[in-house]
mmCIF file of C-alpha atoms in Angstrom:
data_model
loop_
_atom_site.group_PDB
_atom_site.id
_atom_site.type_symbol
_atom_site.label_atom_id
_atom_site.label_comp_id
_atom_site.label_asym_id
_atom_site.label_seq_id
_atom_site.Cartn_x
_atom_site.Cartn_y
_atom_site.Cartn_z
ATOM 1 C CA ILE A 1 124.201 -95.272 -95.407
ATOM 2 C CA TRP A 2 124.362 -91.528 -94.625
ATOM 3 C CA GLY A 3 120.996 -90.958 -96.317
ATOM 4 C CA ALA A 4 119.372 -93.707 -94.260
ATOM 5 C CA LEU A 5 120.855 -92.243 -91.078
ATOM 6 C CA LEU A 6 119.605 -88.779 -92.020
ATOM 7 C CA ALA A 7 116.101 -90.127 -92.645
ATOM 8 C CA ALA A 8 116.161 -91.940 -89.294
ATOM 9 C CA CYS A 9 117.236 -88.725 -87.570
ATOM 10 C CA ARG A 10 114.096 -87.102 -88.929
ATOM 11 C CA VAL A 11 111.914 -89.881 -87.536
ATOM 12 C CA TYR A 12 113.551 -89.769 -84.107
ATOM 13 C CA GLY A 13 114.144 -86.005 -83.954
ATOM 14 C CA ARG A 14 117.937 -86.217 -83.650
ATOM 15 C CA ALA A 15 118.908 -82.838 -85.139
ATOM 16 C CA ASN A 16 122.560 -82.887 -84.007
ATOM 17 C CA LEU A 17 123.213 -86.295 -85.506
ATOM 18 C CA ALA A 18 121.308 -85.227 -88.627
ATOM 19 C CA ASP A 19 123.676 -82.284 -89.098
ATOM 20 C CA PHE A 20 126.638 -84.663 -88.974
ATOM 21 C CA ALA A 21 125.026 -87.161 -91.360
ATOM 22 C CA ALA A 22 124.014 -84.384 -93.756
ATOM 23 C CA ARG A 23 127.558 -83.001 -93.898
ATOM 24 C CA LYS A 24 128.899 -86.464 -94.718
ATOM 25 C CA LEU A 25 126.197 -87.042 -97.307
ATOM 26 C CA LEU A 26 126.814 -83.681 -98.975
ATOM 27 C CA GLU A 27 130.561 -84.368 -99.053
ATOM 28 C CA LEU A 28 129.822 -87.445 -101.153
ATOM 29 C CA ASP A 29 127.333 -85.790 -103.505
ATOM 30 C CA ALA A 30 126.686 -82.069 -103.105
ATOM 31 C CA LYS A 31 124.520 -81.875 -106.247
ATOM 32 C CA ARG A 32 121.803 -84.343 -105.224
ATOM 33 C CA SER A 33 118.595 -82.517 -104.300
ATOM 34 C CA GLY A 34 117.248 -85.416 -102.248
ATOM 35 C CA SER A 35 119.921 -84.936 -99.594
ATOM 36 C CA TYR A 36 118.944 -81.306 -99.127
ATOM 37 C CA SER A 37 115.261 -82.223 -99.026
ATOM 38 C CA LEU A 38 115.876 -84.832 -96.337
ATOM 39 C CA LEU A 39 117.758 -82.287 -94.249
ATOM 40 C CA ALA A 40 115.107 -79.578 -94.726
ATOM 41 C CA ASN A 41 112.327 -82.024 -93.831
ATOM 42 C CA MET A 42 114.185 -83.085 -90.701
ATOM 43 C CA TYR A 43 114.588 -79.456 -89.624
ATOM 44 C CA SER A 44 110.932 -78.789 -90.380
ATOM 45 C CA GLY A 45 109.837 -81.741 -88.257
ATOM 46 C CA ALA A 46 112.023 -80.449 -85.413
ATOM 47 C CA GLY A 47 110.462 -76.981 -85.702
ATOM 48 C CA LYS A 48 113.730 -75.380 -86.841
ATOM 49 C CA LEU A 49 112.260 -73.178 -89.557
ATOM 50 C CA GLU A 50 115.331 -70.912 -89.782
ATOM 51 C CA CYS A 51 117.423 -73.976 -90.605
ATOM 52 C CA VAL A 52 114.889 -74.990 -93.265
ATOM 53 C CA ALA A 53 115.271 -71.540 -94.825
ATOM 54 C CA ASP A 54 119.068 -71.890 -94.696
ATOM 55 C CA VAL A 55 118.940 -75.222 -96.535
ATOM 56 C CA ARG A 56 116.599 -73.810 -99.197
ATOM 57 C CA LYS A 57 118.885 -70.779 -99.586
ATOM 58 C CA MET A 58 121.904 -73.067 -99.961
ATOM 59 C CA MET A 59 120.071 -75.004 -102.674
ATOM 60 C CA LYS A 60 119.215 -71.790 -104.499
ATOM 61 C CA GLU A 61 122.791 -70.484 -104.297
ATOM 62 C CA LYS A 62 124.139 -73.773 -105.665
ATOM 63 C CA ARG A 63 121.381 -73.876 -108.309
ATOM 64 C CA ILE A 64 120.131 -77.219 -107.071
ATOM 65 C CA GLU A 65 116.504 -77.811 -107.980
ATOM 66 C CA LYS A 66 114.237 -80.297 -106.288
ATOM 67 C CA ASN A 67 112.856 -82.828 -108.726
ATOM 68 C CA PRO A 68 109.083 -83.205 -108.593
ATOM 69 C CA GLY A 69 107.752 -86.378 -107.034
ATOM 70 C CA CYS A 70 106.619 -89.054 -109.435
ATOM 71 C CA SER A 71 104.918 -92.392 -109.483
ATOM 72 C CA TRP A 72 104.390 -94.995 -112.135
ATOM 73 C CA ILE A 73 102.056 -97.842 -112.843
ATOM 74 C CA GLU A 74 102.221 -100.613 -115.407
ATOM 75 C CA VAL A 75 99.014 -101.320 -117.333
ATOM 76 C CA HIS A 76 98.901 -103.825 -120.210
ATOM 77 C CA ASP A 77 102.710 -104.031 -120.434
ATOM 78 C CA ARG A 78 103.010 -100.238 -120.653
ATOM 79 C CA VAL A 79 104.571 -98.118 -117.912
ATOM 80 C CA ASN A 80 102.706 -94.874 -117.215
ATOM 81 C CA VAL A 81 104.625 -92.160 -115.351
ATOM 82 C CA PHE A 82 102.927 -89.361 -113.429
ATOM 83 C CA THR A 83 104.698 -86.359 -111.913
ATOM 84 C CA ALA A 84 103.364 -84.251 -109.070
ATOM 85 C CA ASP A 85 103.393 -81.067 -111.111
ATOM 86 C CA GLY A 86 102.892 -82.464 -114.589
ATOM 87 C CA ARG A 87 99.973 -82.761 -116.903
ATOM 88 C CA ASP A 88 101.912 -84.058 -119.857
ATOM 89 C CA HIS A 89 100.552 -87.620 -119.932
ATOM 90 C CA SER A 90 99.195 -88.533 -123.358
ATOM 91 C CA GLN A 91 95.761 -89.307 -121.863
ATOM 92 C CA ILE A 92 95.564 -86.478 -119.312
ATOM 93 C CA VAL A 93 92.151 -85.251 -120.510
ATOM 94 C CA TYR A 94 90.613 -88.711 -120.084
ATOM 95 C CA ILE A 95 92.330 -89.192 -116.700
ATOM 96 C CA LEU A 96 90.961 -85.884 -115.400
ATOM 97 C CA GLN A 97 87.454 -86.771 -116.631
ATOM 98 C CA VAL A 98 87.561 -90.101 -114.782
ATOM 99 C CA LEU A 99 88.846 -88.420 -111.613
ATOM 100 C CA ASP A 100 86.038 -85.874 -111.839
ATOM 101 C CA LYS A 101 83.450 -88.658 -112.157
ATOM 102 C CA MET A 102 85.007 -90.511 -109.223
ATOM 103 C CA GLY A 103 84.697 -87.355 -107.121
ATOM 104 C CA LYS A 104 81.009 -87.066 -108.000
ATOM 105 C CA VAL A 105 80.395 -90.712 -107.079
ATOM 106 C CA GLU A 106 82.175 -90.143 -103.783
ATOM 107 C CA ASP A 107 79.972 -87.104 -103.108
ATOM 108 C CA MET A 108 76.826 -89.157 -103.780
ATOM 109 C CA THR A 109 77.883 -91.983 -101.490
ATOM 110 C CA SER A 110 79.362 -90.009 -98.591
ATOM 111 C CA ASN A 111 77.814 -90.552 -95.157
ATOM 112 C CA GLU A 112 76.361 -87.036 -95.144
ATOM 113 C CA ASN A 113 74.245 -87.744 -98.223
ATOM 114 C CA VAL A 114 73.040 -91.230 -97.356
ATOM 115 C CA ASN A 115 69.697 -91.505 -95.592
ATOM 116 C CA PHE A 116 68.856 -94.777 -93.911
ATOM 117 C CA ALA A 117 66.717 -96.024 -91.075
ATOM 118 C CA VAL A 118 67.853 -98.343 -88.313
ATOM 119 C CA SER A 119 65.124 -100.686 -87.115
#
């Protein structure tokens, strides 16, 4: 519940309530990086950059590391996991080749490169 309240405080810019929710959340689990990230993101959205720095410093002092974002997709009954900073997928070379080709197709079909006449 405290995490949901903290996230809502970010959306609605309620920094004071966010501080309260964050304290409660950190009392329950002071080792969870997501709680610190929510708080830092809320401060960032409110333009409180000094508070963002304080949260990051607190994380560093407590040796709490933010886990990289990840996503997964299931293809042919196999779950493929991708991390934001990782290139350790077994087919990464093929994936990068396909992405490169997709970028070239996008370049060829962008509005800037398409010539047509309107009659």
